[in-house]
mmCIF file of C-alpha atoms and ligand atoms in Angstrom:
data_model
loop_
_atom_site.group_PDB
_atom_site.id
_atom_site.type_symbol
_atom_site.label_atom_id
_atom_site.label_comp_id
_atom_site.label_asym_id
_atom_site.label_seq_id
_atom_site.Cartn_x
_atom_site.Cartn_y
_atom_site.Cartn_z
ATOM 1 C CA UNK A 1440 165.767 125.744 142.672
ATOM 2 C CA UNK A 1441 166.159 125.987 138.518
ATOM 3 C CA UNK A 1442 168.917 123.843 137.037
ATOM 4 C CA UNK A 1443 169.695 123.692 133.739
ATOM 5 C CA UNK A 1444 169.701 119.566 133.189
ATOM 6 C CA UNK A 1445 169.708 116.021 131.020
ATOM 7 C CA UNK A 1446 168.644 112.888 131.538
ATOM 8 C CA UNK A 1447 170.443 111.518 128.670
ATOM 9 C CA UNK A 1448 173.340 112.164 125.849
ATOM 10 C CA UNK A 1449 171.692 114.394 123.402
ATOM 11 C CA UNK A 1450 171.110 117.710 121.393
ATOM 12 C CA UNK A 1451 170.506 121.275 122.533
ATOM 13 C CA UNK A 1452 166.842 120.606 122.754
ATOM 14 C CA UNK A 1453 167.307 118.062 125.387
ATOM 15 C CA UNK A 1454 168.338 120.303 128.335
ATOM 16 C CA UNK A 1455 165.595 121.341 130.287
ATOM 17 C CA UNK A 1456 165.244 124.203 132.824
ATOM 18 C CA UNK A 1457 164.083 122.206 135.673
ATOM 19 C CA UNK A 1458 162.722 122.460 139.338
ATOM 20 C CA UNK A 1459 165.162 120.952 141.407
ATOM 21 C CA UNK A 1460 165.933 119.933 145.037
ATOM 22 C CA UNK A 1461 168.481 121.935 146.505
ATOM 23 C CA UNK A 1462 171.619 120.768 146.492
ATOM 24 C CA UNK A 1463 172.892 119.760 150.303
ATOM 25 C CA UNK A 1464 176.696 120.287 150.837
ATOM 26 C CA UNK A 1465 178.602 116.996 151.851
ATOM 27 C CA UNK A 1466 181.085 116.646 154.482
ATOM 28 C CA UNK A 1467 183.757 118.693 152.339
ATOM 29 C CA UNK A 1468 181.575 120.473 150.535
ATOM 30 C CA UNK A 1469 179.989 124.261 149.672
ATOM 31 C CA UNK A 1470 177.278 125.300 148.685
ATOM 32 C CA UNK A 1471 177.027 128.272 146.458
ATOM 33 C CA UNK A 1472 174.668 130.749 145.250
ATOM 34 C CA UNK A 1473 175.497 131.276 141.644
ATOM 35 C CA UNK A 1474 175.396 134.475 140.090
ATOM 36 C CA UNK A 1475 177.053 133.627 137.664
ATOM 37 C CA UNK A 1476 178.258 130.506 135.373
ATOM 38 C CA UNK A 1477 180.883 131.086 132.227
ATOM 39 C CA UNK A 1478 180.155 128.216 128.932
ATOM 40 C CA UNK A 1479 182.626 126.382 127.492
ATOM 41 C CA UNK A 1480 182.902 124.354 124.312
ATOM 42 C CA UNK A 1481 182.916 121.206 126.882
ATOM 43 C CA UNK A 1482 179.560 121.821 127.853
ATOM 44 C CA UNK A 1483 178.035 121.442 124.090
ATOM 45 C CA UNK A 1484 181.093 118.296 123.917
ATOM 46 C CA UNK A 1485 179.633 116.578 127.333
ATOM 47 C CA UNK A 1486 175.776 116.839 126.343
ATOM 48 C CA UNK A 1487 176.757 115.368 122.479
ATOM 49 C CA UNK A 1488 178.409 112.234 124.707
ATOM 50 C CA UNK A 1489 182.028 113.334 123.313
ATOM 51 C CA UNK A 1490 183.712 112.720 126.138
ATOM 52 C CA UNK A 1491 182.199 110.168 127.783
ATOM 53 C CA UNK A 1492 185.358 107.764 127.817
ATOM 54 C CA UNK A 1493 186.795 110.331 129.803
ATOM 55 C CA UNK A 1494 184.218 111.996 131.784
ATOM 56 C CA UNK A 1495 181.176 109.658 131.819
ATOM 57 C CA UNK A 1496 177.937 111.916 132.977
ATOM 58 C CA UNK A 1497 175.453 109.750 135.713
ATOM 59 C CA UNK A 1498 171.812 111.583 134.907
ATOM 60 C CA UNK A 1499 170.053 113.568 135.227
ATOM 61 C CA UNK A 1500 172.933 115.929 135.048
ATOM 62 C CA UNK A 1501 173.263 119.458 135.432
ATOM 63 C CA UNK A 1502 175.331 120.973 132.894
ATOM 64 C CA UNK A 1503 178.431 123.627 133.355
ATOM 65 C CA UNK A 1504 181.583 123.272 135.218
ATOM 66 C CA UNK A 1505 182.703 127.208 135.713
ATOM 67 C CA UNK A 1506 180.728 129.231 138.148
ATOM 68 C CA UNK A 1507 181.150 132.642 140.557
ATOM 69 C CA UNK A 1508 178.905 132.843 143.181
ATOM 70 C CA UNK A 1509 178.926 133.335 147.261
ATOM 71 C CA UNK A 1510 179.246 130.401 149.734
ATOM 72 C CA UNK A 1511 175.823 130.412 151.706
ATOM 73 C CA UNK A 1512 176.523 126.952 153.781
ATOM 74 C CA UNK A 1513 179.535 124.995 154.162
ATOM 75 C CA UNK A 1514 180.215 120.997 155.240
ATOM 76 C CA UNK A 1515 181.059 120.193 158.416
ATOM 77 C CA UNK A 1516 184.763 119.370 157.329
ATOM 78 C CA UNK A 1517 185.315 122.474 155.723
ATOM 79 C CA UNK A 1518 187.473 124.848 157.210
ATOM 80 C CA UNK A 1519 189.072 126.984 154.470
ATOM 81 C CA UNK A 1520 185.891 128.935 153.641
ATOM 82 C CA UNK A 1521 183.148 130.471 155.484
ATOM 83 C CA UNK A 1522 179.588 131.746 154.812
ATOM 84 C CA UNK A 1523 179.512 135.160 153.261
ATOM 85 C CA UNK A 1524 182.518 134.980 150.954
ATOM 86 C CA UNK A 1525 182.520 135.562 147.249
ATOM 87 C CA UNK A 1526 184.206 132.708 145.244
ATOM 88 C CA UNK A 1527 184.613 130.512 141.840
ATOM 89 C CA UNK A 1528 185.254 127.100 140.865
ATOM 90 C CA UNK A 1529 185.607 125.023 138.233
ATOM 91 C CA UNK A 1530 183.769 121.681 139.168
ATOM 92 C CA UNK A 1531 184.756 118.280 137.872
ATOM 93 C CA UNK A 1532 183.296 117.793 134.374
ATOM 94 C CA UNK A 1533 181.687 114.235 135.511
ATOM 95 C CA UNK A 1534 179.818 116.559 138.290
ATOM 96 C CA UNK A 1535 179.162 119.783 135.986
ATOM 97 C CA UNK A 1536 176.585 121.743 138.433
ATOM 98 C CA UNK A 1537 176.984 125.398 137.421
ATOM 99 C CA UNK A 1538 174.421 126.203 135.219
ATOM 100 C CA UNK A 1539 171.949 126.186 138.570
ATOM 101 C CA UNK A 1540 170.457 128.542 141.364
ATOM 102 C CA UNK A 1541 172.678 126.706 144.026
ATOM 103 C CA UNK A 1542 175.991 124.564 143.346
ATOM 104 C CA UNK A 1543 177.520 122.188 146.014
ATOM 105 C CA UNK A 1544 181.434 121.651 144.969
ATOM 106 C CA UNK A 1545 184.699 120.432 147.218
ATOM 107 C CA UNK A 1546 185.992 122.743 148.991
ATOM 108 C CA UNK A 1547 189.427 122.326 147.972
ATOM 109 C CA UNK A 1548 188.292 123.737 144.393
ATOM 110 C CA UNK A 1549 187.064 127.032 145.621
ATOM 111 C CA UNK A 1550 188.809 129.925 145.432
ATOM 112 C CA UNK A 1551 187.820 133.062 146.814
ATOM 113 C CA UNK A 1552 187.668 136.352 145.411
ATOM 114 C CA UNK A 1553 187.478 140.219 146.074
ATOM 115 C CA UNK A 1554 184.455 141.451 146.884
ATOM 116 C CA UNK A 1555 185.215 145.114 145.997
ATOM 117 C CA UNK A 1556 185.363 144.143 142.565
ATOM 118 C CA UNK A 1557 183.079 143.269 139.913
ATOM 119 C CA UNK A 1558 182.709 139.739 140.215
ATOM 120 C CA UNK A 1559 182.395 139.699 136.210
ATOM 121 C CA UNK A 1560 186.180 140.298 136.251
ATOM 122 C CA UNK A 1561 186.481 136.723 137.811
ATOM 123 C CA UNK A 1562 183.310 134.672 136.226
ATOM 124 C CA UNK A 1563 185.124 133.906 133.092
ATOM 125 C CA UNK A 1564 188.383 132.680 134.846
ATOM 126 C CA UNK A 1565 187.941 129.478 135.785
ATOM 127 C CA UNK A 1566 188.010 126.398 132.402
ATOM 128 C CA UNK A 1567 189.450 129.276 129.816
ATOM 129 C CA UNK A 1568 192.220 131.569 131.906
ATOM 130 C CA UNK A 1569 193.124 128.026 134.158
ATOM 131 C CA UNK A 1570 193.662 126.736 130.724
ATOM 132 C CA UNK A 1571 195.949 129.347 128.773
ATOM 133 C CA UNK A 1572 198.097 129.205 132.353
ATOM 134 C CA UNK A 1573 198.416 125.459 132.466
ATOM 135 C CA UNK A 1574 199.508 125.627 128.462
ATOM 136 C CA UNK A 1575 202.067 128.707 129.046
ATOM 137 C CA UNK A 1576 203.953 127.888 131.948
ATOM 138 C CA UNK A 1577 203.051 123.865 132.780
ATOM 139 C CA UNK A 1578 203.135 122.427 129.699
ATOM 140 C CA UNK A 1579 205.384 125.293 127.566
ATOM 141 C CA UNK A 1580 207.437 126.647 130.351
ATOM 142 C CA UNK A 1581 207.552 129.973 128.130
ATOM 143 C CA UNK A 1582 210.544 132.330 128.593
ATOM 144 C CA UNK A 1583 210.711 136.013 128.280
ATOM 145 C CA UNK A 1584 211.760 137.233 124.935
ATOM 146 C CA UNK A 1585 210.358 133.941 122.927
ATOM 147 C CA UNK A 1586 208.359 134.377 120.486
ATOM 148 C CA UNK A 1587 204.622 132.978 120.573
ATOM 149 C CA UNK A 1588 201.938 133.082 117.926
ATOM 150 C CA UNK A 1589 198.406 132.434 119.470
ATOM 151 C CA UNK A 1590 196.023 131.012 117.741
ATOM 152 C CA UNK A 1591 191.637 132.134 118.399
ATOM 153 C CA UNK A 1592 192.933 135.334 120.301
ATOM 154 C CA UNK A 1593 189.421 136.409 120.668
ATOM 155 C CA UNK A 1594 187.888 133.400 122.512
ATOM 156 C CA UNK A 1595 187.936 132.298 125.421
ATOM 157 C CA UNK A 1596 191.200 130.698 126.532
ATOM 158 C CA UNK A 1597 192.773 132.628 123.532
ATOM 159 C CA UNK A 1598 191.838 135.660 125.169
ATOM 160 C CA UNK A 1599 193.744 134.868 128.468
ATOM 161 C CA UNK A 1600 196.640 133.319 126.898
ATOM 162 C CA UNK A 1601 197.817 136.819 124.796
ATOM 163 C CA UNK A 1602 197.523 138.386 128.147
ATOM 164 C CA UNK A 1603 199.450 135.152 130.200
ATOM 165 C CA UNK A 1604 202.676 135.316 127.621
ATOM 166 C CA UNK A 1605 202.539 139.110 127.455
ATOM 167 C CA UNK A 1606 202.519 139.481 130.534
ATOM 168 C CA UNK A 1607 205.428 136.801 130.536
ATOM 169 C CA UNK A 1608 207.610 138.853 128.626
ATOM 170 C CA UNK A 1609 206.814 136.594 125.032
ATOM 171 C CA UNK A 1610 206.521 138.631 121.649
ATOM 172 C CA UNK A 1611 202.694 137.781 120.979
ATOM 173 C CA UNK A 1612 201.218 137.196 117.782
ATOM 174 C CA UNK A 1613 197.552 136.183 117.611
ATOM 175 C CA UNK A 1614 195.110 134.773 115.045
ATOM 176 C CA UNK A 1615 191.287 135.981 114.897
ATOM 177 C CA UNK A 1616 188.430 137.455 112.729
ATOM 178 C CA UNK A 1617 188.513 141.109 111.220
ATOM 179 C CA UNK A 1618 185.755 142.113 113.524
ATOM 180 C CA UNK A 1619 188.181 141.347 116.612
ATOM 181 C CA UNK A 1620 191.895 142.741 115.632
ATOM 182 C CA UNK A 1621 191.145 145.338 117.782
ATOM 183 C CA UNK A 1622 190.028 143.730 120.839
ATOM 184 C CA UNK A 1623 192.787 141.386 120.454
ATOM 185 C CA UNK A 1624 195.445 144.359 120.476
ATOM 186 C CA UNK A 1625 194.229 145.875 123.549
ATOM 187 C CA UNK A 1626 194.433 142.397 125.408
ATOM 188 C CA UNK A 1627 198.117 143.295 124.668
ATOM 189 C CA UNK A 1628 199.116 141.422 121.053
ATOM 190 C CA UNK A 1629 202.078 142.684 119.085
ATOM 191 C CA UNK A 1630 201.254 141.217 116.363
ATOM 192 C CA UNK A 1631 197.204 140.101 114.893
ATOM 193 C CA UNK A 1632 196.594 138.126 111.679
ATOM 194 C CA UNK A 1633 192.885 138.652 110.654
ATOM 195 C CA UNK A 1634 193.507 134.415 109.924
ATOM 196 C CA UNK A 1635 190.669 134.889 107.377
ATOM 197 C CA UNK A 1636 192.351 137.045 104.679
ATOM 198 C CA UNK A 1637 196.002 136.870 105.538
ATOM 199 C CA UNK A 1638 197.963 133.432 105.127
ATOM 200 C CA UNK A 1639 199.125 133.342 109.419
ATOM 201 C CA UNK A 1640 201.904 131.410 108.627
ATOM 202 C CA UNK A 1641 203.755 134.100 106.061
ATOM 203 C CA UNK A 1642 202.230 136.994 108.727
ATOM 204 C CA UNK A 1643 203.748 135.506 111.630
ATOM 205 C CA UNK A 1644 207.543 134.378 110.643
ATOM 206 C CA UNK A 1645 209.259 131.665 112.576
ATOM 207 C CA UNK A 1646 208.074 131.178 116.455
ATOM 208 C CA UNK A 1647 209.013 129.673 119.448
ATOM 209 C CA UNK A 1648 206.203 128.589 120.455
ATOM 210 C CA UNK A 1649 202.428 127.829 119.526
ATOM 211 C CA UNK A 1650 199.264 127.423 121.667
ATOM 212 C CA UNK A 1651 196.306 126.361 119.046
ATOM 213 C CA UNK A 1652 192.795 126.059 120.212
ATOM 214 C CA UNK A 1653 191.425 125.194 116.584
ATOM 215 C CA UNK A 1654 193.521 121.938 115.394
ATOM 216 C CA UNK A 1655 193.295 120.513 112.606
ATOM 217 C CA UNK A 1656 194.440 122.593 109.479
ATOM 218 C CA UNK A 1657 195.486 125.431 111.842
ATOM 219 C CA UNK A 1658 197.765 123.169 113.840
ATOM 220 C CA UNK A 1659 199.023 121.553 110.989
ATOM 221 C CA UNK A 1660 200.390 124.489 109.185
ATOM 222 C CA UNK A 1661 201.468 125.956 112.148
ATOM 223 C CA UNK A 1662 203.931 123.285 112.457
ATOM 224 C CA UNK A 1663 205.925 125.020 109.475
ATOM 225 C CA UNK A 1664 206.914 128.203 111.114
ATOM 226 C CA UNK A 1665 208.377 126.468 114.728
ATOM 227 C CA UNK A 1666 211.980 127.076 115.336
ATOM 228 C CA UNK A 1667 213.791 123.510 115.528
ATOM 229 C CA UNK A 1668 213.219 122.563 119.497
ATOM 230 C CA UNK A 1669 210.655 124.673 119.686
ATOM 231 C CA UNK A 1670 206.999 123.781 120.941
ATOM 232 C CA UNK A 1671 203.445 123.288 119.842
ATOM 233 C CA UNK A 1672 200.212 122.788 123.013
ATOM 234 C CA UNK A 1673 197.140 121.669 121.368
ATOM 235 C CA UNK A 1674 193.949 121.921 123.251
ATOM 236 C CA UNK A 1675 191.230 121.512 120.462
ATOM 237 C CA UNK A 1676 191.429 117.941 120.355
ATOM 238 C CA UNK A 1677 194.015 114.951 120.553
ATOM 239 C CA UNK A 1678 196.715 114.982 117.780
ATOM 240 C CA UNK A 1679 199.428 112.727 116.454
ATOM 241 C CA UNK A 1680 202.757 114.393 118.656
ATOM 242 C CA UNK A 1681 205.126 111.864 117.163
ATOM 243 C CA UNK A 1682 204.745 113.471 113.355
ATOM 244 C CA UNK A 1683 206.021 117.086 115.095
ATOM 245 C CA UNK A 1684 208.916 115.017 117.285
ATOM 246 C CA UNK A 1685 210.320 113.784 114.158
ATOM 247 C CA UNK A 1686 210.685 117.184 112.991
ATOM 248 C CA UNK A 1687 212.607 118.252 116.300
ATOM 249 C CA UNK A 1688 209.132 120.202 117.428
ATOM 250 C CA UNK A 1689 207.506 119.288 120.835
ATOM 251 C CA UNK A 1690 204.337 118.688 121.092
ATOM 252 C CA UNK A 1691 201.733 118.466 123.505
ATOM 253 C CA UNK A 1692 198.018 118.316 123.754
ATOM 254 C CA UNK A 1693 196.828 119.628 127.370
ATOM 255 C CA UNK A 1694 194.320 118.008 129.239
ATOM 256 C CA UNK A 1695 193.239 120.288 131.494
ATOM 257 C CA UNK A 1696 192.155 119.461 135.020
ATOM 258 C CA UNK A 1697 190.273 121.244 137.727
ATOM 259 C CA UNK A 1698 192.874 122.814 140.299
ATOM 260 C CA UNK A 1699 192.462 125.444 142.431
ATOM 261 C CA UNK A 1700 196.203 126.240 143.005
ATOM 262 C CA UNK A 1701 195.952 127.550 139.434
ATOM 263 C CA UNK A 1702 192.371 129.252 139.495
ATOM 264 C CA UNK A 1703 193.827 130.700 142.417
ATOM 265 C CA UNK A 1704 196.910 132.062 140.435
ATOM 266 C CA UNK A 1705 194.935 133.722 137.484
ATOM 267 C CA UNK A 1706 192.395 135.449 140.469
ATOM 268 C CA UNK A 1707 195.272 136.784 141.669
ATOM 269 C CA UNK A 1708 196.408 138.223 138.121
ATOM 270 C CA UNK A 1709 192.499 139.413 137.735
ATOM 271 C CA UNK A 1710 192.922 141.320 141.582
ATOM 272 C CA UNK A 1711 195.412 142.998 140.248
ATOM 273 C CA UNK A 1712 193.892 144.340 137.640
ATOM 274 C CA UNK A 1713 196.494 142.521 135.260
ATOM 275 C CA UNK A 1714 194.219 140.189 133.957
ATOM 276 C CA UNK A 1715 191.228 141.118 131.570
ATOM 277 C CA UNK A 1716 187.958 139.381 130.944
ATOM 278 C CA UNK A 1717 185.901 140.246 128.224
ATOM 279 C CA UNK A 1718 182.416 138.894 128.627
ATOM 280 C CA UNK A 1719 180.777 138.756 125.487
ATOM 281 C CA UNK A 1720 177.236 137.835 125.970
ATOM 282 C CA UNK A 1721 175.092 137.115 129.266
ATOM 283 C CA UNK A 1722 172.290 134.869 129.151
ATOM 284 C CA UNK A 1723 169.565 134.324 131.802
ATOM 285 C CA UNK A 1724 169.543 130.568 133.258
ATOM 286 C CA UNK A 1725 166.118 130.048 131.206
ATOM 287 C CA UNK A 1726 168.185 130.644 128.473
ATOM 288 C CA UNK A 1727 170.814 128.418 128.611
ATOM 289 C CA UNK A 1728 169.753 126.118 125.299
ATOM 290 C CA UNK A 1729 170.554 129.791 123.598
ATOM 291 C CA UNK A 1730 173.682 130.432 125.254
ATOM 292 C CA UNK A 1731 175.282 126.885 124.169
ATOM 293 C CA UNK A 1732 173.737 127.407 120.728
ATOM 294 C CA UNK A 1733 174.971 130.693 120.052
ATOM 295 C CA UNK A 1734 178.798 128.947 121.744
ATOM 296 C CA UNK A 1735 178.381 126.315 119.231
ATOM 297 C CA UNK A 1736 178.358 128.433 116.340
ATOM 298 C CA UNK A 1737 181.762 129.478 116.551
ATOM 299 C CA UNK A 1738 182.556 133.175 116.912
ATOM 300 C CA UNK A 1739 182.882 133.867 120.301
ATOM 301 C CA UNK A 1740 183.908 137.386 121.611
ATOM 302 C CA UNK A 1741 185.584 136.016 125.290
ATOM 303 C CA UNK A 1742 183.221 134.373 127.600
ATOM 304 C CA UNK A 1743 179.752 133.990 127.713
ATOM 305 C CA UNK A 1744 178.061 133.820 131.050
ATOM 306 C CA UNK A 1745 174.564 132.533 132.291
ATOM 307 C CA UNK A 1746 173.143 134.325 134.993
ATOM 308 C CA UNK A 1747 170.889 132.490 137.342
HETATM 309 N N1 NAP B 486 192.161 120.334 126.195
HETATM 310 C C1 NAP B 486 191.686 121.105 127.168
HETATM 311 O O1 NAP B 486 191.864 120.816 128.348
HETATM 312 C C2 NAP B 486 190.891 122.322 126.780
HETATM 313 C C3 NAP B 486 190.698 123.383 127.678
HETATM 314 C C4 NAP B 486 189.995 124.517 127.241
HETATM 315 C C5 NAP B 486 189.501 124.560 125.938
HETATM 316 N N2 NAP B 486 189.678 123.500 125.113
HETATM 317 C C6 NAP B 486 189.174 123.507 123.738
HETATM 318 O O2 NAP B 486 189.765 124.596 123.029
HETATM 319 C C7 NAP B 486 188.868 125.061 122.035
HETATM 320 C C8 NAP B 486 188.648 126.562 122.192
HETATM 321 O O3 NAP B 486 188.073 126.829 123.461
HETATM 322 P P1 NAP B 486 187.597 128.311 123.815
HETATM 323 O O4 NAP B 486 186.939 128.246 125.130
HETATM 324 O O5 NAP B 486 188.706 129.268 123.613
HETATM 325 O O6 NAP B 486 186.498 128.527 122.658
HETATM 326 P P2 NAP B 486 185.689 129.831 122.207
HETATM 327 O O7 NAP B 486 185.669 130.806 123.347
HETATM 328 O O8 NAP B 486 184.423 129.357 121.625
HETATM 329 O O9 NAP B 486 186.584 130.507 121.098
HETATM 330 C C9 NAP B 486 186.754 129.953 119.852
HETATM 331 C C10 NAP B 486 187.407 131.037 118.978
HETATM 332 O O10 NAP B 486 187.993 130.403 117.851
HETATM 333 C C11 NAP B 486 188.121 131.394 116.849
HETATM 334 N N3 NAP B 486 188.418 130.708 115.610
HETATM 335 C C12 NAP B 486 187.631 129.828 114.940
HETATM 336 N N4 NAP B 486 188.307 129.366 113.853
HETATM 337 C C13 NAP B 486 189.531 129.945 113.869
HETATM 338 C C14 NAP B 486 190.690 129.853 113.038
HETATM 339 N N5 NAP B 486 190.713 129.065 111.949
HETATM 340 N N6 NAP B 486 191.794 130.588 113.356
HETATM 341 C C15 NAP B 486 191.787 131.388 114.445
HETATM 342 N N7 NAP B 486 190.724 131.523 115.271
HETATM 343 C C16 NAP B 486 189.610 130.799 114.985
HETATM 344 C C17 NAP B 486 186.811 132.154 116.950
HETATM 345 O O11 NAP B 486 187.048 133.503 116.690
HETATM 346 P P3 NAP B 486 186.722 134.323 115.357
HETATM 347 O O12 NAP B 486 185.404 134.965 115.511
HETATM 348 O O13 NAP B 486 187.828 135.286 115.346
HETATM 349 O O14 NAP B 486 186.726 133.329 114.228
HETATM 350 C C18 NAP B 486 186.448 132.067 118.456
HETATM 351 O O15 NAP B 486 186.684 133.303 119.090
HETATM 352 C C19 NAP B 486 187.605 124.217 122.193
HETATM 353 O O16 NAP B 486 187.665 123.125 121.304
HETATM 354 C C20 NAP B 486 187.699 123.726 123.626
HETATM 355 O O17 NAP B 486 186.937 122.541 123.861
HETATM 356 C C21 NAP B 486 190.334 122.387 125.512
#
């Protein structure tokens, strides 16, 4: 089968599209047929060696963590998924695996899905929508009637979040791009600063809450306009929380981890047809050095999916 894979720390030009064994499925394990495999910032982050004190990579690796897909054989432990059905994951970063032909992943991080629906109304789900859940209601707790600006409402776990705390009951203001005020407003937004001509924190007025996937600057300033005992989740990168405490602000970057009880929990939001995914490009596997390149560049219009 064709993996997408490195055999060391590196650049774009390092992965290579590469015949591979197939996987075989341990005890606990599926195998999956991937048709499809969403990017993340990670990936480009785990390739660079960014994270290795956290997730250290054993090569050659295959890159990606999110995939959709349909189990073809199963361990002989397994007993909560058969042959035949239609499911996504979201592997552990030290295993990656999804930008292949064939994926083996535990068992217990599978989640299966509908297959009367387009499965591109799942593929997306699993790093960015798990992600905007665990910040609203595991690390925020959000409450209906708060108010919550959103910071990157056009990517990928910005996306999911304006539809998570609208569909909380939050007011929602979001950041993005001219090109994407509209997008953003249909995903359900009361309120979208184009963050490149208007000053966000004058736009938005004092909120409740703040979920910022761009740190630095962005997260900074935002920490003007929180209510006293209000809250600020940071996913972009570690930041100093005691600075915010000090000012009677929580604050909180998320770290999130694989877990299927919460994959399982935005699948059942996409079922319903409550939950939106917009896929903004699809690459073939071949392409996959293209796909993270055009992810690194900043930009991105929701997910972006390689299709082995
Ligand atoms: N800590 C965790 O566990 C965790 C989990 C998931 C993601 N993350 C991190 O969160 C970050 C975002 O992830 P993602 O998947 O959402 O990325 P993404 O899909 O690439 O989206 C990034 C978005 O940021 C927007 N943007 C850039 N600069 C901005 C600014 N100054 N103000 C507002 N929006 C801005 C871009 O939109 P425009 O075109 O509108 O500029 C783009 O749509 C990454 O660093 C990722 O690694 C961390």
């Amino acid at each position: 089968m064709k993996a997408a894979r490195i055999h060391a720390y590196g650049a774009l030009d390092d992965i290579r599209i590469e015949d591979v064994p197939e996987p075989v499925p341990g005890l606990d394990e599926v195998l999956i047929r991937v048709e499809a495999a969403a990017l993340n910032p990670m990936d480009n982050k785990l390739l660079a060696g960014y994270l290795k004190d956290f997730f250290p990579l054993a090569f050659p690796y295959t890159l990606g963590t999110d995939l959709a897909g349909t189990v073809v054989a199963t361990g002989p432990l397994v007993a909560t998924v058969k042959p035949g059905v239609r499911v996504i994951a979201r592997t552990d970063p030290t295993s990656g695996g999804a930008f292949a032909e064939l994926a083996a992943v535990p068992a217990r991080l599978v989640v299966p899905i509908p297959r009367d629906l387009p499965l591109l109304n799942f593929a997306g789900l699993p790093t960015a929508a798990a992600s905007a859940w665990q910040a609203l209601f595991e690390a925020a707790a959000v409450q209906p009637g708060q108010s919550v600006l959103i910071h990157a409402g056009a990517g990928g776990v910005g996306g999911f979040a304006v539809q998570l705390a609208k569909l909380a009951g939050a007011h929602v203001t979001a950041t993005t791009s001219a090109a994407n005020l509209d997008l953003v407003r249909s995903l359900g937004a009361d309120q979208v600063i184009d963050y490149r001509n208007q000053d966000f924190a004058a736009f938005a007025g004092a909120v409740d809450l703040v979920i910022d996937t761009v740190g630095r600057e962005t997260l900074e300033r935002s920490l003007d306009i929180i209510r006293p005992g209000g809250k600020v989740v940071g996913l972009s990168a570690p930041f100093d929380t005691e600075g915010p405490k000090a000012r009677g602000i929580d604050a909180q970057f998320l770290f999130h981890e694989s877990d299927a009880g919460r994959l399982a929990a935005v699948a059942a939001l996409a079922a319903d047809r409550r939950l939106q995914s917009v896929i903004g490009q699809e690459f073939a596997l071949a392409d996959t050095v293209e796909a993270l390149r055009s992810l690194s560049k900043g930009g991105a219009r929701g997910k972006t999916l390689v299709r082995p």
